Short mmCIF file of C-alpha atoms in Angstrom, two decimals:
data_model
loop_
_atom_site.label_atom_id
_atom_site.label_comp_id
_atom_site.label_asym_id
_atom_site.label_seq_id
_atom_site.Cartn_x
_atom_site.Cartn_y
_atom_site.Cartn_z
CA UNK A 1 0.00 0.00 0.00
CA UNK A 2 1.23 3.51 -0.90
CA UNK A 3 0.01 7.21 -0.70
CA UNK A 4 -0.44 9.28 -3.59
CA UNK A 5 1.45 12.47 -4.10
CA UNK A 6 -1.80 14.52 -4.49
CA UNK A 7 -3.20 13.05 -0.89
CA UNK A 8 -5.59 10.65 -2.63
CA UNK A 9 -6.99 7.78 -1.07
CA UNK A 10 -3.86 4.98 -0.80
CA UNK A 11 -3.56 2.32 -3.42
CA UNK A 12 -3.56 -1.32 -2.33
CA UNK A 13 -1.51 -3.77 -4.54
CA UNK A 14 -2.42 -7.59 -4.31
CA UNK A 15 0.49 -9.49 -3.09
CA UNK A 16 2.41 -11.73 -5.92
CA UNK A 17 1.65 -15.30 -5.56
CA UNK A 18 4.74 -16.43 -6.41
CA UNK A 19 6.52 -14.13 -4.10
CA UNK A 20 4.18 -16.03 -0.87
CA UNK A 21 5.97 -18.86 0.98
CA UNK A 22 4.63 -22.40 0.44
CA UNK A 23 2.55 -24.03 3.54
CA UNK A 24 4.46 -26.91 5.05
CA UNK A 25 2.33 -30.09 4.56
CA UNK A 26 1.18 -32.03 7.53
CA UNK A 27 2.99 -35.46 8.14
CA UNK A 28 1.43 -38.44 8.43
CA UNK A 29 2.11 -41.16 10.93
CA UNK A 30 1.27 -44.55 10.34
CA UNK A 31 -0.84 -46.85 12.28
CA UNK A 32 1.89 -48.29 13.92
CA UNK A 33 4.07 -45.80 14.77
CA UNK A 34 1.02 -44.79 16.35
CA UNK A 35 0.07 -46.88 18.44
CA UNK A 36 3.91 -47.26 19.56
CA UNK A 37 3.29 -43.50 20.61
CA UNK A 38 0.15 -44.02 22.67
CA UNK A 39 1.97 -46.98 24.72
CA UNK A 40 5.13 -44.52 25.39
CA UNK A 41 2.53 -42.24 26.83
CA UNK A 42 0.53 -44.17 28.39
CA UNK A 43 3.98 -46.15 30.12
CA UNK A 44 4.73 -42.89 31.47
CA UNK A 45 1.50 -42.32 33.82
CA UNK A 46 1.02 -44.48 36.65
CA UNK A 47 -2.04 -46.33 35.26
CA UNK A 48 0.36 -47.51 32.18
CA UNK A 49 2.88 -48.88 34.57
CA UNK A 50 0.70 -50.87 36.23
CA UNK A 51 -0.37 -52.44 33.61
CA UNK A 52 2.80 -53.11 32.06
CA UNK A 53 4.29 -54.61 35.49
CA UNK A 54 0.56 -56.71 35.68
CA UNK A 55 1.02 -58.16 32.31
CA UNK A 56 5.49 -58.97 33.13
CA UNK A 57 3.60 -60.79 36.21
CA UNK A 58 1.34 -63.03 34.58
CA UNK A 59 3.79 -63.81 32.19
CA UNK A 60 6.55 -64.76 34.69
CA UNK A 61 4.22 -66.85 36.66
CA UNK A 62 2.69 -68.68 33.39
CA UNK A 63 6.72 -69.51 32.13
CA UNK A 64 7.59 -70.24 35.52
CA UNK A 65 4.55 -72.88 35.64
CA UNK A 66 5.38 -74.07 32.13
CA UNK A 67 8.87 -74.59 32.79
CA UNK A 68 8.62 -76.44 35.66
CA UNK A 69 5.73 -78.22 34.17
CA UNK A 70 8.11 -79.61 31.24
CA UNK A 71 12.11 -80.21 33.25
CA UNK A 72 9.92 -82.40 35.82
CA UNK A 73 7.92 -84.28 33.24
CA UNK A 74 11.27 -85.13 31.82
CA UNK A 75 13.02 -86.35 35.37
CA UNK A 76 9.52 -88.21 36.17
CA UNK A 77 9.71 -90.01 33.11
CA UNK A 78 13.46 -91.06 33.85
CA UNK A 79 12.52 -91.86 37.34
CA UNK A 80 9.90 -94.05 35.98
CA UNK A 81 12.63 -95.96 33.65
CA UNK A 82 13.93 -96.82 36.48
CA UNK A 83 11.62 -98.43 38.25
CA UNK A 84 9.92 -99.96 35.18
CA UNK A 85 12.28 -100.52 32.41
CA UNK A 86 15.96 -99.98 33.04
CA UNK A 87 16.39 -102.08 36.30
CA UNK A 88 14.36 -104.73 35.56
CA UNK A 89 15.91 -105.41 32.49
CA UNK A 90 19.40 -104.97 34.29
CA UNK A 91 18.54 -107.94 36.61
CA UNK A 92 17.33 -109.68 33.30
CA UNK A 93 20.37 -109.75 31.97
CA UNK A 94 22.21 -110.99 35.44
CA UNK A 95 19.53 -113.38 35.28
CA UNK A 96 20.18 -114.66 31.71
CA UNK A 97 23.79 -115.03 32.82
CA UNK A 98 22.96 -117.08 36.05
CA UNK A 99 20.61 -119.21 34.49
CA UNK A 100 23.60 -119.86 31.54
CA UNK A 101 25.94 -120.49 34.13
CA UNK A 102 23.61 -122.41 36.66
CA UNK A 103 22.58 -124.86 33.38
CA UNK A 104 26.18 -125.48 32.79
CA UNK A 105 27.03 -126.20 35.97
CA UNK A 106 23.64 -128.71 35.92
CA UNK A 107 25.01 -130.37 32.52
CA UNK A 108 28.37 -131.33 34.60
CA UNK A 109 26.74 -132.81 37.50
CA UNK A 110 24.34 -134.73 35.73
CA UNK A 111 27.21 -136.05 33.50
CA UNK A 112 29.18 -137.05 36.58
CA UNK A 113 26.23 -139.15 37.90
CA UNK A 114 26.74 -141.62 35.43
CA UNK A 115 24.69 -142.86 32.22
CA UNK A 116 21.44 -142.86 34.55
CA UNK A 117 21.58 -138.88 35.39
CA UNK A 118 19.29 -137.88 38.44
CA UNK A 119 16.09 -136.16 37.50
CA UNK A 120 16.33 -133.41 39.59
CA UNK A 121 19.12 -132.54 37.66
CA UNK A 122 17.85 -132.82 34.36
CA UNK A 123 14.60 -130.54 35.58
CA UNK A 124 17.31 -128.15 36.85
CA UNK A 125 19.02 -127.75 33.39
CA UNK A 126 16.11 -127.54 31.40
CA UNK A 127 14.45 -125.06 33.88
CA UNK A 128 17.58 -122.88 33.46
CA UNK A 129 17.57 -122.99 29.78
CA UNK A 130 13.71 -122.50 29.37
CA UNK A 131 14.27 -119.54 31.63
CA UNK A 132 17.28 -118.27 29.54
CA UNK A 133 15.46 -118.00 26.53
CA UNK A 134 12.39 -116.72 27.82
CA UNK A 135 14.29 -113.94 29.37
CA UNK A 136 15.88 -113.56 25.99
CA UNK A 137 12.42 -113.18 24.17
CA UNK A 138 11.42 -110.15 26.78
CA UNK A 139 14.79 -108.46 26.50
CA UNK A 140 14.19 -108.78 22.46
CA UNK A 141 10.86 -107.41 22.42
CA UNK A 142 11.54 -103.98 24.55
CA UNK A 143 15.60 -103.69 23.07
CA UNK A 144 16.08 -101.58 20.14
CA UNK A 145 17.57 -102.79 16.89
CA UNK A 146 20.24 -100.11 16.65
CA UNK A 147 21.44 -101.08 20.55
CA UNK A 148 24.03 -103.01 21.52
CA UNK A 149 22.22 -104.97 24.25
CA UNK A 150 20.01 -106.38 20.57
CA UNK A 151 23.26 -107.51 18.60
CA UNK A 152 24.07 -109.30 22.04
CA UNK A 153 20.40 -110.94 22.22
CA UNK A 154 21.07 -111.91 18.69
CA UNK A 155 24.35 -113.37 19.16
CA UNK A 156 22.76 -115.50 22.24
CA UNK A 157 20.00 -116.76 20.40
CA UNK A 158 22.24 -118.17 17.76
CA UNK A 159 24.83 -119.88 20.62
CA UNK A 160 22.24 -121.19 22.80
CA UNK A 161 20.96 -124.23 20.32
CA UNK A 162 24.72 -124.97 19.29
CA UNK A 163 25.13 -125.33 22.86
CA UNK A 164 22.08 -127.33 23.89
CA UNK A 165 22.31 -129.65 20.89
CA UNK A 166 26.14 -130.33 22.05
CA UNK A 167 25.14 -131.03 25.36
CA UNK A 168 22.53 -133.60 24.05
CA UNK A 169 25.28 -135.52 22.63
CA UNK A 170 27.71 -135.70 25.56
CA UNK A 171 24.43 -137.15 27.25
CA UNK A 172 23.49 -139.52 24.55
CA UNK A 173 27.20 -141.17 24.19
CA UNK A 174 27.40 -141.02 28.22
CA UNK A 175 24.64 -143.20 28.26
CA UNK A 176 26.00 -145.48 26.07
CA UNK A 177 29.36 -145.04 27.43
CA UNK A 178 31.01 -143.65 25.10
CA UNK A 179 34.65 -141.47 25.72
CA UNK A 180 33.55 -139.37 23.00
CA UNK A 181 30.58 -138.28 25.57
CA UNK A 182 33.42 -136.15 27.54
CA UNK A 183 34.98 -134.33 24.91
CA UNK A 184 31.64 -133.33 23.65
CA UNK A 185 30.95 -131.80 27.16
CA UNK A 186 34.36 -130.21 27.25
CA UNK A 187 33.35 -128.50 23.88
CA UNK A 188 30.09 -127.38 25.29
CA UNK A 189 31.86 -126.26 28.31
CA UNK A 190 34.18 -124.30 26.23
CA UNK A 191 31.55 -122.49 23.68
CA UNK A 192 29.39 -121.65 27.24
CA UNK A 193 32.67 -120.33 28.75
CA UNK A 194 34.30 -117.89 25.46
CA UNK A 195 30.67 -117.79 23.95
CA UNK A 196 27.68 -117.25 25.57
CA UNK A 197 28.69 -115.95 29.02
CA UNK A 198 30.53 -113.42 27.63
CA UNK A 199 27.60 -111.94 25.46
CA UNK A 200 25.58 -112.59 28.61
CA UNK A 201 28.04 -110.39 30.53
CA UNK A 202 28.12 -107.72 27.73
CA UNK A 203 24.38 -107.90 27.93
CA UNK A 204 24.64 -107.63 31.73
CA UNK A 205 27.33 -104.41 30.93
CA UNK A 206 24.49 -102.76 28.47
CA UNK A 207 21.59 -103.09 30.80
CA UNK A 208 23.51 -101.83 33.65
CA UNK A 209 24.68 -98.86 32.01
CA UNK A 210 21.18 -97.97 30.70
CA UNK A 211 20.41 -98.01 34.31
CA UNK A 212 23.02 -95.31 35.44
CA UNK A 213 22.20 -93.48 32.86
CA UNK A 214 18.66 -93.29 33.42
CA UNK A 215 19.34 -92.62 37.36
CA UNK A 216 21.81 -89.93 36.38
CA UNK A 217 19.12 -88.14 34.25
CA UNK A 218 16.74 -88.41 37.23
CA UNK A 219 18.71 -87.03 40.02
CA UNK A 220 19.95 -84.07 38.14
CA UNK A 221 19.19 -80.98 38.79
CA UNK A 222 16.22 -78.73 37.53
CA UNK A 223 18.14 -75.53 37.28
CA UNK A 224 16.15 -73.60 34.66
CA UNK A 225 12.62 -74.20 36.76
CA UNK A 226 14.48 -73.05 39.84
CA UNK A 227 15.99 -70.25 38.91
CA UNK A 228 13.12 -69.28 37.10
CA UNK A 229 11.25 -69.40 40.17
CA UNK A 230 13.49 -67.53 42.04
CA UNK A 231 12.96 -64.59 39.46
CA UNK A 232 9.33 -65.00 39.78
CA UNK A 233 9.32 -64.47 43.28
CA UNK A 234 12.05 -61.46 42.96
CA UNK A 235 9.89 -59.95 40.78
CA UNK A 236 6.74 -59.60 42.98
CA UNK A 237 8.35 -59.00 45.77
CA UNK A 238 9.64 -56.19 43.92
CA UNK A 239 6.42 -55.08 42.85
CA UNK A 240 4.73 -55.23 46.49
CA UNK A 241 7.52 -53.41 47.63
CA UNK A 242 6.69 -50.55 44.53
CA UNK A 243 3.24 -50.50 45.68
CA UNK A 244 3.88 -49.70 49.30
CA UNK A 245 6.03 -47.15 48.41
CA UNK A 246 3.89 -45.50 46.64
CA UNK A 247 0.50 -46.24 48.30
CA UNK A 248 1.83 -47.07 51.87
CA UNK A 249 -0.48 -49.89 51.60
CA UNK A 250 1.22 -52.92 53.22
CA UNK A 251 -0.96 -55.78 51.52
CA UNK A 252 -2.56 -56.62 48.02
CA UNK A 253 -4.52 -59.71 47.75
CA UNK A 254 -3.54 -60.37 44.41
CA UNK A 255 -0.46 -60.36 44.77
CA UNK A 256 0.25 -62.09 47.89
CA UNK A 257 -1.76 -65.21 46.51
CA UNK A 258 0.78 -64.89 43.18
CA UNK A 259 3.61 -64.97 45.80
CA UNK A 260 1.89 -67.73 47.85
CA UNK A 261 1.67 -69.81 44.87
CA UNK A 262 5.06 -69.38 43.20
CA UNK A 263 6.41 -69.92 46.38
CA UNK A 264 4.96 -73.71 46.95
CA UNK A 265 5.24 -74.32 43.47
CA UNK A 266 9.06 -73.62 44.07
CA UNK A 267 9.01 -75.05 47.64
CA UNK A 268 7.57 -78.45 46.23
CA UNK A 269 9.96 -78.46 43.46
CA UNK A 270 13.16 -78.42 45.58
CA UNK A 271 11.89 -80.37 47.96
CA UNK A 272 10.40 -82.86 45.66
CA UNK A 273 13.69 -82.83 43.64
CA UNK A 274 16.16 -83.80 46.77
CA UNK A 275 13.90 -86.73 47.58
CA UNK A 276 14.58 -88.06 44.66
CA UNK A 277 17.80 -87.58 44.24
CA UNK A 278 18.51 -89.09 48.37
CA UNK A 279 16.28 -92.00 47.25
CA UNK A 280 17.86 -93.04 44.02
CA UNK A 281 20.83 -92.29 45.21
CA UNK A 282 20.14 -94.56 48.18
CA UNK A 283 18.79 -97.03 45.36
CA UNK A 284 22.01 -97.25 43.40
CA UNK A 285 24.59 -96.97 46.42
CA UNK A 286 22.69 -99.99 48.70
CA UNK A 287 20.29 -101.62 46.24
CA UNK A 288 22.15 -101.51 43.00
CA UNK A 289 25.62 -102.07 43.83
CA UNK A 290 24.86 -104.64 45.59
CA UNK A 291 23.18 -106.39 43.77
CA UNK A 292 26.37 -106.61 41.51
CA UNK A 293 28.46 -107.48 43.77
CA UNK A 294 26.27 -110.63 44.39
CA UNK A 295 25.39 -110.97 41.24
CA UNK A 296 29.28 -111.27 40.52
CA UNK A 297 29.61 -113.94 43.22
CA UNK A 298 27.04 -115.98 42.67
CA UNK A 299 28.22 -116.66 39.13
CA UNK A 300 31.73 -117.24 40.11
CA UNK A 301 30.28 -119.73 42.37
CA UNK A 302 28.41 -121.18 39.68
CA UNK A 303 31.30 -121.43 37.26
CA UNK A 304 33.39 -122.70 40.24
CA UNK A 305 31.30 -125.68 40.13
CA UNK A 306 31.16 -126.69 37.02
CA UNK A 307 34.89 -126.48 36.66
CA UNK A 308 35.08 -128.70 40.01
CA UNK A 309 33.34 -131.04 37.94
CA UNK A 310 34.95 -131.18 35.04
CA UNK A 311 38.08 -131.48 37.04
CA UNK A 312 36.94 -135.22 37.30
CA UNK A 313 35.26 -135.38 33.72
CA UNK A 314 38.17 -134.35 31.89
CA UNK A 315 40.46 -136.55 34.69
CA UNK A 316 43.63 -134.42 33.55
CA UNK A 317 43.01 -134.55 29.65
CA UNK A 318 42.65 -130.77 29.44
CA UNK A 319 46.34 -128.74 30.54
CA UNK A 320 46.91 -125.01 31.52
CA UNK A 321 49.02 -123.52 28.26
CA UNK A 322 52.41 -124.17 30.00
CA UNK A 323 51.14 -128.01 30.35
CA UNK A 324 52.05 -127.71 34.41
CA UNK A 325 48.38 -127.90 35.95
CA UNK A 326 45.37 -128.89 35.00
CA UNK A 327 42.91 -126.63 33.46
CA UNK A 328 39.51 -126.79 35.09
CA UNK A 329 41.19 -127.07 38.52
CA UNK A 330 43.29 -123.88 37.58
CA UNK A 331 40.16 -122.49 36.69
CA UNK A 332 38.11 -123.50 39.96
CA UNK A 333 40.75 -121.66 41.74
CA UNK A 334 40.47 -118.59 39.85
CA UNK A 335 36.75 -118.71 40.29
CA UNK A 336 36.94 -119.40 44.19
CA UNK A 337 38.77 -116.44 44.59
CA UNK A 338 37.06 -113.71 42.42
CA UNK A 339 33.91 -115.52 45.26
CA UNK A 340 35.74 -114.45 47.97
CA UNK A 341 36.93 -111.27 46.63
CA UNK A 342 33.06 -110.36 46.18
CA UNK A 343 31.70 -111.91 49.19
CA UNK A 344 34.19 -109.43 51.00
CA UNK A 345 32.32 -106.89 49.07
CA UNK A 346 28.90 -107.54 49.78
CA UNK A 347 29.59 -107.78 53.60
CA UNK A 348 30.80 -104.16 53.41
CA UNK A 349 27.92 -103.56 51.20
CA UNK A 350 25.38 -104.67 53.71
CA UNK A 351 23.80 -101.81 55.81
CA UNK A 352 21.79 -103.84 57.96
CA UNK A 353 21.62 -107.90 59.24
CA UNK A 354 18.71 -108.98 56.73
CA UNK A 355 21.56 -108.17 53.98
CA UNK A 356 24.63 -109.16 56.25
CA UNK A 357 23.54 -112.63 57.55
CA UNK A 358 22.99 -114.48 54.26
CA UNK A 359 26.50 -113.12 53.37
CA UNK A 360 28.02 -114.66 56.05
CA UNK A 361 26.33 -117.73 55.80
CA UNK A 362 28.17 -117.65 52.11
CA UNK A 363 31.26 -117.21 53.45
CA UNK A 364 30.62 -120.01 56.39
CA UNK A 365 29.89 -122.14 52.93
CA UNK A 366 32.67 -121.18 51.06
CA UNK A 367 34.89 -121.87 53.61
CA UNK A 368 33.79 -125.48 53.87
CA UNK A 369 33.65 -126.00 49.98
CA UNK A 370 37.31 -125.51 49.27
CA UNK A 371 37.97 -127.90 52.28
CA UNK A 372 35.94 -130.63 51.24
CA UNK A 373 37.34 -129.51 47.43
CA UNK A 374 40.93 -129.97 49.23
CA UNK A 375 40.03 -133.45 50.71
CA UNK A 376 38.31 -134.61 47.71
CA UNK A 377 41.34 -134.00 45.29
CA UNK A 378 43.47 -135.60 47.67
CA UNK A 379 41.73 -138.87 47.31
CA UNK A 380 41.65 -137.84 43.59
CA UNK A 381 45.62 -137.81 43.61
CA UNK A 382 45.32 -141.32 45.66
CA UNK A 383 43.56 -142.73 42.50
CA UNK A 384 40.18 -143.23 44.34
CA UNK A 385 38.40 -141.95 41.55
CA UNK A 386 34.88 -143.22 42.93
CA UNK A 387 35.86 -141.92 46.07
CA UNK A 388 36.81 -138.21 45.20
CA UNK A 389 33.49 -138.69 42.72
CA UNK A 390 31.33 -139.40 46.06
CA UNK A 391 33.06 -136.65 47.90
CA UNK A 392 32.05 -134.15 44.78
CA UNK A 393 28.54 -134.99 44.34
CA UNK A 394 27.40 -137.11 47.62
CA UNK A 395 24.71 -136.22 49.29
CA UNK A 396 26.54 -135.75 52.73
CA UNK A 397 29.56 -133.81 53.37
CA UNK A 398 30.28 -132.87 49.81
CA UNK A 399 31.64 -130.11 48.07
CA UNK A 400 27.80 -130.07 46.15
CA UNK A 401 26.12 -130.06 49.71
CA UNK A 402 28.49 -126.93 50.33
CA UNK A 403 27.81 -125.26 46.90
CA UNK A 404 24.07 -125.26 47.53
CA UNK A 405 24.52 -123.78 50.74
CA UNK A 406 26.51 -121.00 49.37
CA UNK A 407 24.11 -120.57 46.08
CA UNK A 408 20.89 -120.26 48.77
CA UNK A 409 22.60 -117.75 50.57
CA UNK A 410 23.16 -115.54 47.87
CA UNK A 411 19.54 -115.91 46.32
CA UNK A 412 18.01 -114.86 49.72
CA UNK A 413 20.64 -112.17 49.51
CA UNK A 414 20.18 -111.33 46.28
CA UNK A 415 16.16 -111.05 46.98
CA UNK A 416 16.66 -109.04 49.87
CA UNK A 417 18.98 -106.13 47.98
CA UNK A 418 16.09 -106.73 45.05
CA UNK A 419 13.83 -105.50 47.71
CA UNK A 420 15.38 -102.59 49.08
CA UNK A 421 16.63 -100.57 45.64
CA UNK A 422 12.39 -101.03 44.51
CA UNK A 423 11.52 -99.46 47.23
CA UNK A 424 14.01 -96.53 47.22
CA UNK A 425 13.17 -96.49 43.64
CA UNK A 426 9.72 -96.34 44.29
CA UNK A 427 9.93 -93.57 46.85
CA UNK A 428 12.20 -91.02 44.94
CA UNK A 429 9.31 -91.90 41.79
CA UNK A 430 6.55 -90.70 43.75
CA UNK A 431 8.05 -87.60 44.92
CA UNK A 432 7.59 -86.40 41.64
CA UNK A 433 4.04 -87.64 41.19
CA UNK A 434 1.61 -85.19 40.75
CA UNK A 435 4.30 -81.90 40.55
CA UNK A 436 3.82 -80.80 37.05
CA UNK A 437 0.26 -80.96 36.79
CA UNK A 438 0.52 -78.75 40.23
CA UNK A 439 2.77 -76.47 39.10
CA UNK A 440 1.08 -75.76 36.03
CA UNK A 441 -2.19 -75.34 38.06
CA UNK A 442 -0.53 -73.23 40.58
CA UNK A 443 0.91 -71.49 37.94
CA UNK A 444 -2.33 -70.38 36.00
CA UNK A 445 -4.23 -69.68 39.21
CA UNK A 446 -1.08 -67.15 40.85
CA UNK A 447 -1.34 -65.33 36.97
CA UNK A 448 -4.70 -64.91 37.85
CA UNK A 449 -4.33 -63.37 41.14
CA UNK A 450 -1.25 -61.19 40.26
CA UNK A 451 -3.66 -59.57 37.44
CA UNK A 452 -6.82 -59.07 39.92
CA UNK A 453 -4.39 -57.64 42.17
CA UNK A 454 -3.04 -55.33 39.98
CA UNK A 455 -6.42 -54.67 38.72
CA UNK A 456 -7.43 -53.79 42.24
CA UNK A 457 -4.75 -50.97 42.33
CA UNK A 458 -5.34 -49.89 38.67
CA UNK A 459 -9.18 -49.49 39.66
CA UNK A 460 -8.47 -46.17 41.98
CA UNK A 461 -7.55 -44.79 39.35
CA UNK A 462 -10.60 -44.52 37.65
#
């Protein structure tokens, strides 16, 4: 606008619309940029923070529940195997080996007795061998393929008619009496010996392991569900803390039954978790080594007597490599010792006198065996062969009468170890029983309560 010179009205001039500056556009935000900025603002009043810490709570609780839930599932289940799978089939395979071992031994005796062998005996061996293979079949049907303890099943399925059909011809030329009858029991002696009770003790090895791994698996440790429960209950005590801070209100419902629950969920789960670690432990330390250790003896006692006998079958024909001593009675020695070498072992095993007295009867036995054993080869060396025969096998004061007295002794031991790892087993199984579906429970209700109590606060607010 200017003023004329002649003091006219002033003339306006329209501003040049090119001259103007440009109006700065509004910028858009997108939907999710804005909803980011309404939870910034809303985390900065009190009402957002609550809600925030209420949904961190429910959370926490929910994993902590979860976790649990799963780590225990997984040391019940091994705790189970135990009990129902990996020691049974350990004591299997011991029995497979004993019953291998025990028919043996029965083969030798009844060949001793002449071409008439006594019944008993010949119920004995087949017993043993029916038993053998029936154990076999069980083992086969819960085994594996890919496993070791299979390729061992396999191999014993093959030996055990090679060696039962051998047998049946030492038997048929004894009764005819035929030489030939002792060389074929020699051979079956020999295939039982570098044969089948080694795949029986490899078996035995397998089985065993499985076990100790299984018991491993069980006893250890649930670190991630305890530490996560420790953060749980940091964090609301944390948050109760907060509140009375703030509020100077000492108690919120909610939250005290979220504490409450995380806290026996926890509580349960430690406690729960050393049982079973004391009890297998307990289970393994006097059930399971034990049994071993008298599993160990009783088959040296078994292969101790069928060497003793074919100490007189063979009558010198088989020679230690160096041709100084004779073989099976070099080998009854060997075996009598490993005995007494693991009969020293279960004694200090034994933790009370139901386990202590049959192993001392063993030793009472063993004792008397290898004197009678001593007498009898004496009268052997005299060339009273029907003598030393009578003082093997008779039915008073004989090195037999002394090896059933040793081989009842360690059954009755043997069942009484049986007994106590079960029921340590048994006990650290059911400590578990019924924790994850608790925790889980315990879990969703204290989720509940830690949102109804932060609910409760978030409510004054309105």
């Amino acid at each position: 606008m200017t003023n004329p010179p002649n003091g006219g009205s002033p003339v306006r001039y329209a501003p040049d619309p090119a001259s103007a500056p440009a109006a700065v556009p509004e910028r858009r935000v997108g939907p999710g940029a804005a909803r980011a900025r309404r939870l910034r603002a809303a985390a900065t009043t009190e009402p957002g923070r609550l809600r925030v810490v209420g949904a961190v709570l429910a959370l926490l609780v929910v994993g902590f529940g979860a976790v649990t839930a799963l780590e225990v599932s997984h040391r019940a289940s091994a705790a189970d195997d135990v009990v129902s799978r990996s020691q049974p089939l350990s004591a299997d395979a011991a029995s497979v080996y004993r019953s291998l071992a025990d028919a043996d031994t029965m083969a030798a005796s009844g060949f001793l007795a002449g071409a008439q062998e006594p019944e008993a005996v010949q119920e004995q061996y087949r017993a043993d061998i029916a038993e053998a293979a029936r154990l076999l079949v069980k083992a086969s049907a819960t085994t594996d393929s890919s496993t070791r303890s299979r390729q061992e099943i396999t191999t014993l399925n093959e030996l055990l008619p090679v060696y039962t059909g051998l047998i049946e011809r030492a038997r048929a030329n004894n009764r005819q009496g035929l030489p030939l009858g002792g060389a074929y029991l020699r051979y079956a002696n020999q295939k039982m010996s570098d044969e089948l009770l080694p795949a029986a003790e490899r078996l035995y090895a397998a089985e065993t392991g499985r076990l100790g791994r299984d018991s491993a698996e069980a006893r250890q440790w649930p670190v991630l569900s305890l530490a996560a429960g420790v953060l749980v209950l940091g964090v609301l005590v944390w948050t109760q803390r907060r509140e009375y801070r703030r509020t100077n209100r000492v108690f919120n419902h909610g939250l005290l039954a979220a504490t409450a629950a995380a806290s026996v969920v926890l509580l349960w789960l430690a406690v729960g978790h050393g049982v079973v670690r004391a009890e297998l432990r307990s289970a393994m330390v006097h059930g399971q080594e034990s049994l071993e250790v008298l599993n160990d003896a009783r088959i040296n006692s078994l292969k101790a007597r069928a060497n003793e006998n074919l100490t007189l079958v063979a009558r010198g024909a088989v020679l230690t490599p160096d041709g100084a001593h004779d073989q099976y009675e070099s080998d009854y020695a060997t075996g009598m010792k490993a005995l007494e070498d693991r009969l020293r072992s279960a004694g200090r095993l034994a933790d009370d006198a139901a386990g202590g007295a049959p192993v001392a009867r063993a030793v009472e036995g063993v004792a008397a065996w290898q004197s009678r054993h001593r007498a009898a080869r004496a009268t052997d060396d005299r060339g009273d062969y029907d003598g030393a025969l009578e003082r093997i096998i008779g039915s008073e004061d004989s090195t037999g009468q002394s090896f059933r007295q040793v081989d009842a002794a360690l059954r009755q031991a043997l069942a009484h170890e049986q007994g106590q790892f079960t029921e340590a087993a048994e006990g650290g199984r059911g400590a578990l029983r019924g924790l994850p579906t608790g925790a889980a429970a315990l879990a969703v209700l204290g989720a509940v309560a830690a949102i109804l109590g932060v609910n409760r606060r978030l409510s004054e607010y309105r």
